[in-house]
Amino acid sequence: DTAVSQTPKYLVTQMGNDKSIKCEQNLGHDTMYWYKQDSKKFLKIMFSYNNKELIINETVPNRFSPKSPDKAHLNLHINSLELGDSAVYFCASSQGTGDYNEQFFGPGTRLTVL
Amino acid sequence: GQNIDQPTEMTATEGAIVQINCTYQTSGFNGLFWYQQHAGEAPTFLSYNVLDGLEEKGRFSSFLSRSKGYSYLLLKELQMKDSASYLCAVTDSNYQLIWGAGTKLIIKP
């Protein structure tokens, strides 16, 4: 009965490849997020979706494309992977986007680009 | 710009008390969160403050002063398992969550 799940947990790939990370939440939340955490451990918001609609799109390369088929899923597709994309990617969800928007995080996907 | 400051690293002794400070400058304020993140794991929620004062939850307490743009997380009776990073995050006027870089807490026996 995992709340927020991500697959895969580890992803090792070559530069230039295209890869996807999947995220699902069974909490009934309306809002989902993608974060990137680099080697310095700084957690950076990439995207946020509310009821399948994009509400936050921080400055990330357009090689990153989120897709939300329904409000329980938010997948992340990355084209033409680069060395600098190596990081841990966390998916998260929250009930809404108001003041008390406690976020529940998935276990993370450690992406290594060789 | 928006900014959240926390010490990068702190060291404390098992059984002692430690206070982790967080100062913020954000466009508006709609609440402050503290999260704990163990190495190699996801952040997990610890506390939420929206009004001034102290919120106590077991060994952990969190304090907020909105006028000073300041919060602290107080950890009592430290245990080895408390070794982790502690992230301060503020909800701004657009209801976006702005994250600090985290404080790595090292507990020594």
JSON list of C-alpha atoms in Angstrom, two decimals:
[
{"chain": "A", "resi": 1, "resn": "ASP", "atom": "CA", "xyz": [0.00, 0.00, 0.00]},
{"chain": "A", "resi": 2, "resn": "THR", "atom": "CA", "xyz": [2.74, 2.40, -1.04]},
{"chain": "A", "resi": 3, "resn": "ALA", "atom": "CA", "xyz": [1.57, 6.02, -1.08]},
{"chain": "A", "resi": 4, "resn": "VAL", "atom": "CA", "xyz": [3.84, 7.45, -3.79]},
{"chain": "A", "resi": 5, "resn": "SER", "atom": "CA", "xyz": [5.76, 5.03, -5.97]},
{"chain": "A", "resi": 6, "resn": "GLN", "atom": "CA", "xyz": [8.34, 5.57, -8.68]},
{"chain": "A", "resi": 7, "resn": "THR", "atom": "CA", "xyz": [9.93, 3.28, -11.22]},
{"chain": "A", "resi": 8, "resn": "PRO", "atom": "CA", "xyz": [12.68, 2.55, -11.79]},
{"chain": "A", "resi": 9, "resn": "LYS", "atom": "CA", "xyz": [14.60, 3.09, -8.56]},
{"chain": "A", "resi": 10, "resn": "TYR", "atom": "CA", "xyz": [17.93, 3.11, -10.40]},
{"chain": "A", "resi": 11, "resn": "LEU", "atom": "CA", "xyz": [18.57, 4.08, -13.99]},
{"chain": "A", "resi": 12, "resn": "VAL", "atom": "CA", "xyz": [21.98, 3.92, -15.66]},
{"chain": "A", "resi": 13, "resn": "THR", "atom": "CA", "xyz": [22.19, 5.00, -19.28]},
{"chain": "A", "resi": 14, "resn": "GLN", "atom": "CA", "xyz": [24.42, 6.48, -21.94]},
{"chain": "A", "resi": 15, "resn": "MET", "atom": "CA", "xyz": [24.56, 10.11, -23.02]},
{"chain": "A", "resi": 16, "resn": "GLY", "atom": "CA", "xyz": [22.15, 10.89, -25.80]},
{"chain": "A", "resi": 17, "resn": "ASN", "atom": "CA", "xyz": [19.57, 8.26, -24.85]},
{"chain": "A", "resi": 18, "resn": "ASP", "atom": "CA", "xyz": [15.91, 8.95, -24.06]},
{"chain": "A", "resi": 19, "resn": "LYS", "atom": "CA", "xyz": [14.44, 7.62, -20.83]},
{"chain": "A", "resi": 20, "resn": "SER", "atom": "CA", "xyz": [11.26, 7.84, -18.78]},
{"chain": "A", "resi": 21, "resn": "ILE", "atom": "CA", "xyz": [10.51, 7.72, -15.08]},
{"chain": "A", "resi": 22, "resn": "LYS", "atom": "CA", "xyz": [7.04, 6.80, -13.90]},
{"chain": "A", "resi": 23, "resn": "CYS", "atom": "CA", "xyz": [5.25, 8.04, -10.79]},
{"chain": "A", "resi": 24, "resn": "GLU", "atom": "CA", "xyz": [1.96, 7.00, -9.24]},
{"chain": "A", "resi": 25, "resn": "GLN", "atom": "CA", "xyz": [0.20, 8.08, -6.06]},
{"chain": "A", "resi": 26, "resn": "ASN", "atom": "CA", "xyz": [-2.73, 6.31, -4.39]},
{"chain": "A", "resi": 27, "resn": "LEU", "atom": "CA", "xyz": [-3.48, 9.06, -1.87]},
{"chain": "A", "resi": 28, "resn": "GLY", "atom": "CA", "xyz": [-6.21, 10.70, -3.92]},
{"chain": "A", "resi": 29, "resn": "HIS", "atom": "CA", "xyz": [-4.16, 13.91, -4.09]},
{"chain": "A", "resi": 30, "resn": "ASP", "atom": "CA", "xyz": [-4.83, 16.58, -6.69]},
{"chain": "A", "resi": 31, "resn": "THR", "atom": "CA", "xyz": [-1.29, 17.88, -7.10]},
{"chain": "A", "resi": 32, "resn": "MET", "atom": "CA", "xyz": [1.91, 16.12, -8.15]},
{"chain": "A", "resi": 33, "resn": "TYR", "atom": "CA", "xyz": [5.50, 17.33, -8.48]},
{"chain": "A", "resi": 34, "resn": "TRP", "atom": "CA", "xyz": [8.86, 16.43, -9.92]},
{"chain": "A", "resi": 35, "resn": "TYR", "atom": "CA", "xyz": [12.02, 17.45, -8.08]},
{"chain": "A", "resi": 36, "resn": "LYS", "atom": "CA", "xyz": [15.69, 17.10, -8.94]},
{"chain": "A", "resi": 37, "resn": "GLN", "atom": "CA", "xyz": [18.22, 16.64, -6.15]},
{"chain": "A", "resi": 38, "resn": "ASP", "atom": "CA", "xyz": [21.80, 16.97, -7.24]},
{"chain": "A", "resi": 39, "resn": "SER", "atom": "CA", "xyz": [25.04, 15.90, -5.56]},
{"chain": "A", "resi": 40, "resn": "LYS", "atom": "CA", "xyz": [24.91, 18.95, -3.29]},
{"chain": "A", "resi": 41, "resn": "LYS", "atom": "CA", "xyz": [21.57, 17.68, -1.99]},
{"chain": "A", "resi": 42, "resn": "PHE", "atom": "CA", "xyz": [19.67, 20.82, -3.02]},
{"chain": "A", "resi": 43, "resn": "LEU", "atom": "CA", "xyz": [16.04, 19.95, -3.79]},
{"chain": "A", "resi": 44, "resn": "LYS", "atom": "CA", "xyz": [14.89, 21.84, -6.88]},
{"chain": "A", "resi": 45, "resn": "ILE", "atom": "CA", "xyz": [11.30, 21.91, -8.15]},
{"chain": "A", "resi": 46, "resn": "MET", "atom": "CA", "xyz": [10.97, 21.10, -11.83]},
{"chain": "A", "resi": 47, "resn": "PHE", "atom": "CA", "xyz": [7.27, 20.72, -12.51]},
{"chain": "A", "resi": 48, "resn": "SER", "atom": "CA", "xyz": [3.98, 20.74, -10.71]},
{"chain": "A", "resi": 49, "resn": "TYR", "atom": "CA", "xyz": [0.62, 19.47, -11.96]},
{"chain": "A", "resi": 50, "resn": "ASN", "atom": "CA", "xyz": [-2.79, 20.10, -10.44]},
{"chain": "A", "resi": 51, "resn": "ASN", "atom": "CA", "xyz": [-5.59, 17.87, -11.71]},
{"chain": "A", "resi": 52, "resn": "LYS", "atom": "CA", "xyz": [-3.55, 16.99, -14.80]},
{"chain": "A", "resi": 53, "resn": "GLU", "atom": "CA", "xyz": [-2.80, 20.63, -15.62]},
{"chain": "A", "resi": 54, "resn": "LEU", "atom": "CA", "xyz": [0.66, 22.16, -15.48]},
{"chain": "A", "resi": 55, "resn": "ILE", "atom": "CA", "xyz": [0.89, 24.88, -12.83]},
{"chain": "A", "resi": 56, "resn": "ILE", "atom": "CA", "xyz": [4.63, 25.20, -12.25]},
{"chain": "A", "resi": 57, "resn": "ASN", "atom": "CA", "xyz": [7.27, 24.87, -14.92]},
{"chain": "A", "resi": 58, "resn": "GLU", "atom": "CA", "xyz": [10.57, 26.06, -13.59]},
{"chain": "A", "resi": 59, "resn": "THR", "atom": "CA", "xyz": [13.49, 26.80, -15.84]},
{"chain": "A", "resi": 60, "resn": "VAL", "atom": "CA", "xyz": [14.43, 23.34, -17.01]},
{"chain": "A", "resi": 61, "resn": "PRO", "atom": "CA", "xyz": [15.66, 22.33, -20.46]},
{"chain": "A", "resi": 62, "resn": "ASN", "atom": "CA", "xyz": [12.87, 21.42, -22.86]},
{"chain": "A", "resi": 63, "resn": "ARG", "atom": "CA", "xyz": [14.46, 17.98, -23.10]},
{"chain": "A", "resi": 64, "resn": "PHE", "atom": "CA", "xyz": [12.41, 17.30, -19.96]},
{"chain": "A", "resi": 65, "resn": "SER", "atom": "CA", "xyz": [8.75, 16.72, -20.65]},
{"chain": "A", "resi": 66, "resn": "PRO", "atom": "CA", "xyz": [6.22, 15.76, -17.98]},
{"chain": "A", "resi": 67, "resn": "LYS", "atom": "CA", "xyz": [3.03, 13.96, -18.82]},
{"chain": "A", "resi": 68, "resn": "SER", "atom": "CA", "xyz": [0.01, 13.43, -16.61]},
{"chain": "A", "resi": 69, "resn": "PRO", "atom": "CA", "xyz": [-2.47, 10.92, -18.06]},
{"chain": "A", "resi": 70, "resn": "ASP", "atom": "CA", "xyz": [-4.64, 11.24, -14.94]},
{"chain": "A", "resi": 71, "resn": "LYS", "atom": "CA", "xyz": [-4.30, 12.93, -11.58]},
{"chain": "A", "resi": 72, "resn": "ALA", "atom": "CA", "xyz": [-2.78, 9.79, -10.00]},
{"chain": "A", "resi": 73, "resn": "HIS", "atom": "CA", "xyz": [0.12, 9.64, -12.45]},
{"chain": "A", "resi": 74, "resn": "LEU", "atom": "CA", "xyz": [2.87, 12.03, -13.43]},
{"chain": "A", "resi": 75, "resn": "ASN", "atom": "CA", "xyz": [5.60, 10.66, -15.67]},
{"chain": "A", "resi": 76, "resn": "LEU", "atom": "CA", "xyz": [8.84, 12.35, -16.64]},
{"chain": "A", "resi": 77, "resn": "HIS", "atom": "CA", "xyz": [10.40, 11.84, -20.05]},
{"chain": "A", "resi": 78, "resn": "ILE", "atom": "CA", "xyz": [13.94, 12.99, -20.72]},
{"chain": "A", "resi": 79, "resn": "ASN", "atom": "CA", "xyz": [15.35, 13.28, -24.25]},
{"chain": "A", "resi": 80, "resn": "SER", "atom": "CA", "xyz": [19.00, 13.37, -25.28]},
{"chain": "A", "resi": 81, "resn": "LEU", "atom": "CA", "xyz": [20.36, 12.73, -21.80]},
{"chain": "A", "resi": 82, "resn": "GLU", "atom": "CA", "xyz": [23.43, 14.67, -20.72]},
{"chain": "A", "resi": 83, "resn": "LEU", "atom": "CA", "xyz": [26.02, 14.07, -18.01]},
{"chain": "A", "resi": 84, "resn": "GLY", "atom": "CA", "xyz": [24.59, 16.93, -15.95]},
{"chain": "A", "resi": 85, "resn": "ASP", "atom": "CA", "xyz": [21.25, 15.18, -15.75]},
{"chain": "A", "resi": 86, "resn": "SER", "atom": "CA", "xyz": [22.74, 12.69, -13.30]},
{"chain": "A", "resi": 87, "resn": "ALA", "atom": "CA", "xyz": [20.87, 13.21, -10.04]},
{"chain": "A", "resi": 88, "resn": "VAL", "atom": "CA", "xyz": [18.11, 11.77, -7.89]},
{"chain": "A", "resi": 89, "resn": "TYR", "atom": "CA", "xyz": [14.64, 12.60, -9.17]},
{"chain": "A", "resi": 90, "resn": "PHE", "atom": "CA", "xyz": [11.81, 12.66, -6.65]},
{"chain": "A", "resi": 91, "resn": "CYS", "atom": "CA", "xyz": [8.14, 12.58, -7.38]},
{"chain": "A", "resi": 92, "resn": "ALA", "atom": "CA", "xyz": [5.81, 14.02, -4.73]},
{"chain": "A", "resi": 93, "resn": "SER", "atom": "CA", "xyz": [2.11, 14.68, -4.23]},
{"chain": "A", "resi": 94, "resn": "SER", "atom": "CA", "xyz": [-0.04, 16.92, -2.04]},
{"chain": "A", "resi": 95, "resn": "GLN", "atom": "CA", "xyz": [-3.74, 17.33, -1.39]},
{"chain": "A", "resi": 96, "resn": "GLY", "atom": "CA", "xyz": [-3.86, 20.72, -3.04]},
{"chain": "A", "resi": 97, "resn": "THR", "atom": "CA", "xyz": [-1.92, 23.88, -3.62]},
{"chain": "A", "resi": 98, "resn": "GLY", "atom": "CA", "xyz": [-3.02, 25.95, -0.64]},
{"chain": "A", "resi": 99, "resn": "ASP", "atom": "CA", "xyz": [-1.02, 27.00, 2.38]},
{"chain": "A", "resi": 100, "resn": "TYR", "atom": "CA", "xyz": [-0.95, 23.60, 4.07]},
{"chain": "A", "resi": 101, "resn": "ASN", "atom": "CA", "xyz": [0.36, 21.61, 1.13]},
{"chain": "A", "resi": 102, "resn": "GLU", "atom": "CA", "xyz": [2.28, 18.87, 2.93]},
{"chain": "A", "resi": 103, "resn": "GLN", "atom": "CA", "xyz": [4.05, 16.90, 0.27]},
{"chain": "A", "resi": 104, "resn": "PHE", "atom": "CA", "xyz": [4.52, 13.15, 0.26]},
{"chain": "A", "resi": 105, "resn": "PHE", "atom": "CA", "xyz": [7.58, 11.94, -1.59]},
{"chain": "A", "resi": 106, "resn": "GLY", "atom": "CA", "xyz": [8.29, 8.85, -3.59]},
{"chain": "A", "resi": 107, "resn": "PRO", "atom": "CA", "xyz": [11.47, 6.83, -2.92]},
{"chain": "A", "resi": 108, "resn": "GLY", "atom": "CA", "xyz": [13.40, 8.60, -5.68]},
{"chain": "A", "resi": 109, "resn": "THR", "atom": "CA", "xyz": [15.01, 7.49, -8.93]},
{"chain": "A", "resi": 110, "resn": "ARG", "atom": "CA", "xyz": [18.79, 7.67, -9.05]},
{"chain": "A", "resi": 111, "resn": "LEU", "atom": "CA", "xyz": [19.73, 8.52, -12.64]},
{"chain": "A", "resi": 112, "resn": "THR", "atom": "CA", "xyz": [23.33, 8.05, -13.75]},
{"chain": "A", "resi": 113, "resn": "VAL", "atom": "CA", "xyz": [24.32, 9.21, -17.20]},
{"chain": "A", "resi": 114, "resn": "LEU", "atom": "CA", "xyz": [27.60, 7.79, -18.50]},
{"chain": "B", "resi": 1, "resn": "GLY", "atom": "CA", "xyz": [14.60, 37.05, -5.01]},
{"chain": "B", "resi": 2, "resn": "GLN", "atom": "CA", "xyz": [13.52, 34.32, -2.67]},
{"chain": "B", "resi": 3, "resn": "ASN", "atom": "CA", "xyz": [16.00, 32.87, -0.26]},
{"chain": "B", "resi": 4, "resn": "ILE", "atom": "CA", "xyz": [16.11, 30.38, 2.57]},
{"chain": "B", "resi": 5, "resn": "ASP", "atom": "CA", "xyz": [19.24, 30.05, 4.70]},
{"chain": "B", "resi": 6, "resn": "GLN", "atom": "CA", "xyz": [20.22, 27.14, 6.89]},
{"chain": "B", "resi": 7, "resn": "PRO", "atom": "CA", "xyz": [23.60, 26.03, 8.22]},
{"chain": "B", "resi": 8, "resn": "THR", "atom": "CA", "xyz": [25.18, 23.47, 5.93]},
{"chain": "B", "resi": 9, "resn": "GLU", "atom": "CA", "xyz": [26.23, 21.06, 8.64]},
{"chain": "B", "resi": 10, "resn": "MET", "atom": "CA", "xyz": [25.98, 20.63, 12.41]},
{"chain": "B", "resi": 11, "resn": "THR", "atom": "CA", "xyz": [27.39, 18.10, 14.85]},
{"chain": "B", "resi": 12, "resn": "ALA", "atom": "CA", "xyz": [25.86, 17.09, 18.16]},
{"chain": "B", "resi": 13, "resn": "THR", "atom": "CA", "xyz": [26.24, 14.39, 20.79]},
{"chain": "B", "resi": 14, "resn": "GLU", "atom": "CA", "xyz": [23.84, 11.54, 21.45]},
{"chain": "B", "resi": 15, "resn": "GLY", "atom": "CA", "xyz": [21.44, 12.46, 24.26]},
{"chain": "B", "resi": 16, "resn": "ALA", "atom": "CA", "xyz": [21.98, 16.19, 23.84]},
{"chain": "B", "resi": 17, "resn": "ILE", "atom": "CA", "xyz": [19.79, 18.94, 22.37]},
{"chain": "B", "resi": 18, "resn": "VAL", "atom": "CA", "xyz": [20.38, 20.68, 19.05]},
{"chain": "B", "resi": 19, "resn": "GLN", "atom": "CA", "xyz": [18.71, 23.67, 17.42]},
{"chain": "B", "resi": 20, "resn": "ILE", "atom": "CA", "xyz": [18.72, 24.06, 13.63]},
{"chain": "B", "resi": 21, "resn": "ASN", "atom": "CA", "xyz": [17.96, 27.59, 12.46]},
{"chain": "B", "resi": 22, "resn": "CYS", "atom": "CA", "xyz": [16.28, 28.73, 9.28]},
{"chain": "B", "resi": 23, "resn": "THR", "atom": "CA", "xyz": [15.87, 32.29, 8.03]},
{"chain": "B", "resi": 24, "resn": "TYR", "atom": "CA", "xyz": [13.82, 33.18, 4.99]},
{"chain": "B", "resi": 25, "resn": "GLN", "atom": "CA", "xyz": [13.13, 36.06, 2.63]},
{"chain": "B", "resi": 26, "resn": "THR", "atom": "CA", "xyz": [10.21, 35.18, 0.40]},
{"chain": "B", "resi": 27, "resn": "SER", "atom": "CA", "xyz": [7.50, 36.98, -1.54]},
{"chain": "B", "resi": 28, "resn": "GLY", "atom": "CA", "xyz": [4.76, 36.45, 1.01]},
{"chain": "B", "resi": 29, "resn": "PHE", "atom": "CA", "xyz": [4.36, 33.73, 3.59]},
{"chain": "B", "resi": 30, "resn": "ASN", "atom": "CA", "xyz": [1.77, 31.00, 3.91]},
{"chain": "B", "resi": 31, "resn": "GLY", "atom": "CA", "xyz": [3.49, 28.54, 6.19]},
{"chain": "B", "resi": 32, "resn": "LEU", "atom": "CA", "xyz": [6.80, 26.87, 6.96]},
{"chain": "B", "resi": 33, "resn": "PHE", "atom": "CA", "xyz": [7.64, 23.19, 6.84]},
{"chain": "B", "resi": 34, "resn": "TRP", "atom": "CA", "xyz": [10.45, 21.09, 8.25]},
{"chain": "B", "resi": 35, "resn": "TYR", "atom": "CA", "xyz": [11.32, 17.81, 6.56]},
{"chain": "B", "resi": 36, "resn": "GLN", "atom": "CA", "xyz": [13.80, 15.10, 7.51]},
{"chain": "B", "resi": 37, "resn": "GLN", "atom": "CA", "xyz": [15.81, 13.27, 4.88]},
{"chain": "B", "resi": 38, "resn": "HIS", "atom": "CA", "xyz": [18.02, 10.28, 5.69]},
{"chain": "B", "resi": 39, "resn": "ALA", "atom": "CA", "xyz": [20.84, 9.56, 3.29]},
{"chain": "B", "resi": 40, "resn": "GLY", "atom": "CA", "xyz": [19.59, 7.80, 0.20]},
{"chain": "B", "resi": 41, "resn": "GLU", "atom": "CA", "xyz": [15.95, 8.22, 1.16]},
{"chain": "B", "resi": 42, "resn": "ALA", "atom": "CA", "xyz": [13.08, 10.57, 0.41]},
{"chain": "B", "resi": 43, "resn": "PRO", "atom": "CA", "xyz": [12.23, 13.62, 2.55]},
{"chain": "B", "resi": 44, "resn": "THR", "atom": "CA", "xyz": [9.54, 13.01, 5.15]},
{"chain": "B", "resi": 45, "resn": "PHE", "atom": "CA", "xyz": [7.35, 15.58, 6.86]},
{"chain": "B", "resi": 46, "resn": "LEU", "atom": "CA", "xyz": [8.24, 16.65, 10.40]},
{"chain": "B", "resi": 47, "resn": "SER", "atom": "CA", "xyz": [6.33, 19.82, 11.23]},
{"chain": "B", "resi": 48, "resn": "TYR", "atom": "CA", "xyz": [4.33, 22.78, 9.97]},
{"chain": "B", "resi": 49, "resn": "ASN", "atom": "CA", "xyz": [4.10, 26.31, 11.41]},
{"chain": "B", "resi": 50, "resn": "VAL", "atom": "CA", "xyz": [1.88, 29.09, 10.13]},
{"chain": "B", "resi": 51, "resn": "LEU", "atom": "CA", "xyz": [1.38, 31.11, 13.34]},
{"chain": "B", "resi": 52, "resn": "ASP", "atom": "CA", "xyz": [4.08, 32.50, 15.61]},
{"chain": "B", "resi": 53, "resn": "GLY", "atom": "CA", "xyz": [5.16, 30.29, 18.45]},
{"chain": "B", "resi": 54, "resn": "LEU", "atom": "CA", "xyz": [6.29, 26.82, 19.30]},
{"chain": "B", "resi": 55, "resn": "GLU", "atom": "CA", "xyz": [4.81, 23.58, 18.01]},
{"chain": "B", "resi": 56, "resn": "GLU", "atom": "CA", "xyz": [5.86, 20.52, 20.00]},
{"chain": "B", "resi": 57, "resn": "LYS", "atom": "CA", "xyz": [5.71, 16.98, 18.74]},
{"chain": "B", "resi": 58, "resn": "GLY", "atom": "CA", "xyz": [7.48, 14.46, 20.93]},
{"chain": "B", "resi": 59, "resn": "ARG", "atom": "CA", "xyz": [11.25, 15.00, 20.89]},
{"chain": "B", "resi": 60, "resn": "PHE", "atom": "CA", "xyz": [10.93, 17.52, 18.06]},
{"chain": "B", "resi": 61, "resn": "SER", "atom": "CA", "xyz": [9.69, 21.11, 18.33]},
{"chain": "B", "resi": 62, "resn": "SER", "atom": "CA", "xyz": [9.50, 23.85, 15.73]},
{"chain": "B", "resi": 63, "resn": "PHE", "atom": "CA", "xyz": [9.35, 27.57, 16.36]},
{"chain": "B", "resi": 64, "resn": "LEU", "atom": "CA", "xyz": [8.29, 30.41, 14.07]},
{"chain": "B", "resi": 65, "resn": "SER", "atom": "CA", "xyz": [8.64, 34.18, 14.17]},
{"chain": "B", "resi": 66, "resn": "ARG", "atom": "CA", "xyz": [7.04, 35.69, 11.08]},
{"chain": "B", "resi": 67, "resn": "SER", "atom": "CA", "xyz": [8.16, 39.23, 11.89]},
{"chain": "B", "resi": 68, "resn": "LYS", "atom": "CA", "xyz": [11.79, 38.08, 11.95]},
{"chain": "B", "resi": 69, "resn": "GLY", "atom": "CA", "xyz": [11.52, 35.64, 9.06]},
{"chain": "B", "resi": 70, "resn": "TYR", "atom": "CA", "xyz": [12.95, 33.00, 11.34]},
{"chain": "B", "resi": 71, "resn": "SER", "atom": "CA", "xyz": [12.29, 29.44, 12.40]},
{"chain": "B", "resi": 72, "resn": "TYR", "atom": "CA", "xyz": [14.14, 26.77, 14.27]},
{"chain": "B", "resi": 73, "resn": "LEU", "atom": "CA", "xyz": [13.82, 23.04, 14.70]},
{"chain": "B", "resi": 74, "resn": "LEU", "atom": "CA", "xyz": [14.70, 21.77, 18.18]},
{"chain": "B", "resi": 75, "resn": "LEU", "atom": "CA", "xyz": [15.65, 18.14, 18.63]},
{"chain": "B", "resi": 76, "resn": "LYS", "atom": "CA", "xyz": [15.87, 16.79, 22.18]},
{"chain": "B", "resi": 77, "resn": "GLU", "atom": "CA", "xyz": [17.36, 13.58, 23.58]},
{"chain": "B", "resi": 78, "resn": "LEU", "atom": "CA", "xyz": [19.24, 13.02, 20.36]},
{"chain": "B", "resi": 79, "resn": "GLN", "atom": "CA", "xyz": [19.50, 9.51, 19.05]},
{"chain": "B", "resi": 80, "resn": "MET", "atom": "CA", "xyz": [21.88, 8.11, 16.45]},
{"chain": "B", "resi": 81, "resn": "LYS", "atom": "CA", "xyz": [18.94, 7.63, 14.07]},
{"chain": "B", "resi": 82, "resn": "ASP", "atom": "CA", "xyz": [18.45, 11.42, 14.06]},
{"chain": "B", "resi": 83, "resn": "SER", "atom": "CA", "xyz": [21.53, 11.71, 11.85]},
{"chain": "B", "resi": 84, "resn": "ALA", "atom": "CA", "xyz": [19.99, 13.09, 8.66]},
{"chain": "B", "resi": 85, "resn": "SER", "atom": "CA", "xyz": [19.49, 16.26, 6.67]},
{"chain": "B", "resi": 86, "resn": "TYR", "atom": "CA", "xyz": [16.81, 18.67, 7.84]},
{"chain": "B", "resi": 87, "resn": "LEU", "atom": "CA", "xyz": [15.12, 20.77, 5.18]},
{"chain": "B", "resi": 88, "resn": "CYS", "atom": "CA", "xyz": [13.30, 24.03, 5.82]},
{"chain": "B", "resi": 89, "resn": "ALA", "atom": "CA", "xyz": [10.67, 25.02, 3.24]},
{"chain": "B", "resi": 90, "resn": "VAL", "atom": "CA", "xyz": [8.37, 28.05, 2.99]},
{"chain": "B", "resi": 91, "resn": "THR", "atom": "CA", "xyz": [5.09, 28.42, 1.11]},
{"chain": "B", "resi": 92, "resn": "ASP", "atom": "CA", "xyz": [5.13, 31.81, -0.60]},
{"chain": "B", "resi": 93, "resn": "SER", "atom": "CA", "xyz": [2.30, 34.12, -1.70]},
{"chain": "B", "resi": 94, "resn": "ASN", "atom": "CA", "xyz": [1.77, 32.02, -4.85]},
{"chain": "B", "resi": 95, "resn": "TYR", "atom": "CA", "xyz": [1.52, 28.90, -2.70]},
{"chain": "B", "resi": 96, "resn": "GLN", "atom": "CA", "xyz": [4.77, 27.59, -4.12]},
{"chain": "B", "resi": 97, "resn": "LEU", "atom": "CA", "xyz": [7.03, 25.72, -1.75]},
{"chain": "B", "resi": 98, "resn": "ILE", "atom": "CA", "xyz": [10.51, 27.27, -1.59]},
{"chain": "B", "resi": 99, "resn": "TRP", "atom": "CA", "xyz": [13.14, 24.88, -0.26]},
{"chain": "B", "resi": 100, "resn": "GLY", "atom": "CA", "xyz": [16.30, 25.53, 1.69]},
{"chain": "B", "resi": 101, "resn": "ALA", "atom": "CA", "xyz": [19.45, 23.57, 0.90]},
{"chain": "B", "resi": 102, "resn": "GLY", "atom": "CA", "xyz": [19.15, 21.54, 4.10]},
{"chain": "B", "resi": 103, "resn": "THR", "atom": "CA", "xyz": [21.27, 21.08, 7.21]},
{"chain": "B", "resi": 104, "resn": "LYS", "atom": "CA", "xyz": [23.20, 17.86, 7.58]},
{"chain": "B", "resi": 105, "resn": "LEU", "atom": "CA", "xyz": [23.10, 16.80, 11.23]},
{"chain": "B", "resi": 106, "resn": "ILE", "atom": "CA", "xyz": [25.79, 14.43, 12.44]},
{"chain": "B", "resi": 107, "resn": "ILE", "atom": "CA", "xyz": [25.24, 12.70, 15.77]},
{"chain": "B", "resi": 108, "resn": "LYS", "atom": "CA", "xyz": [28.27, 11.39, 17.64]},
{"chain": "B", "resi": 109, "resn": "PRO", "atom": "CA", "xyz": [28.17, 8.82, 20.44]}
]
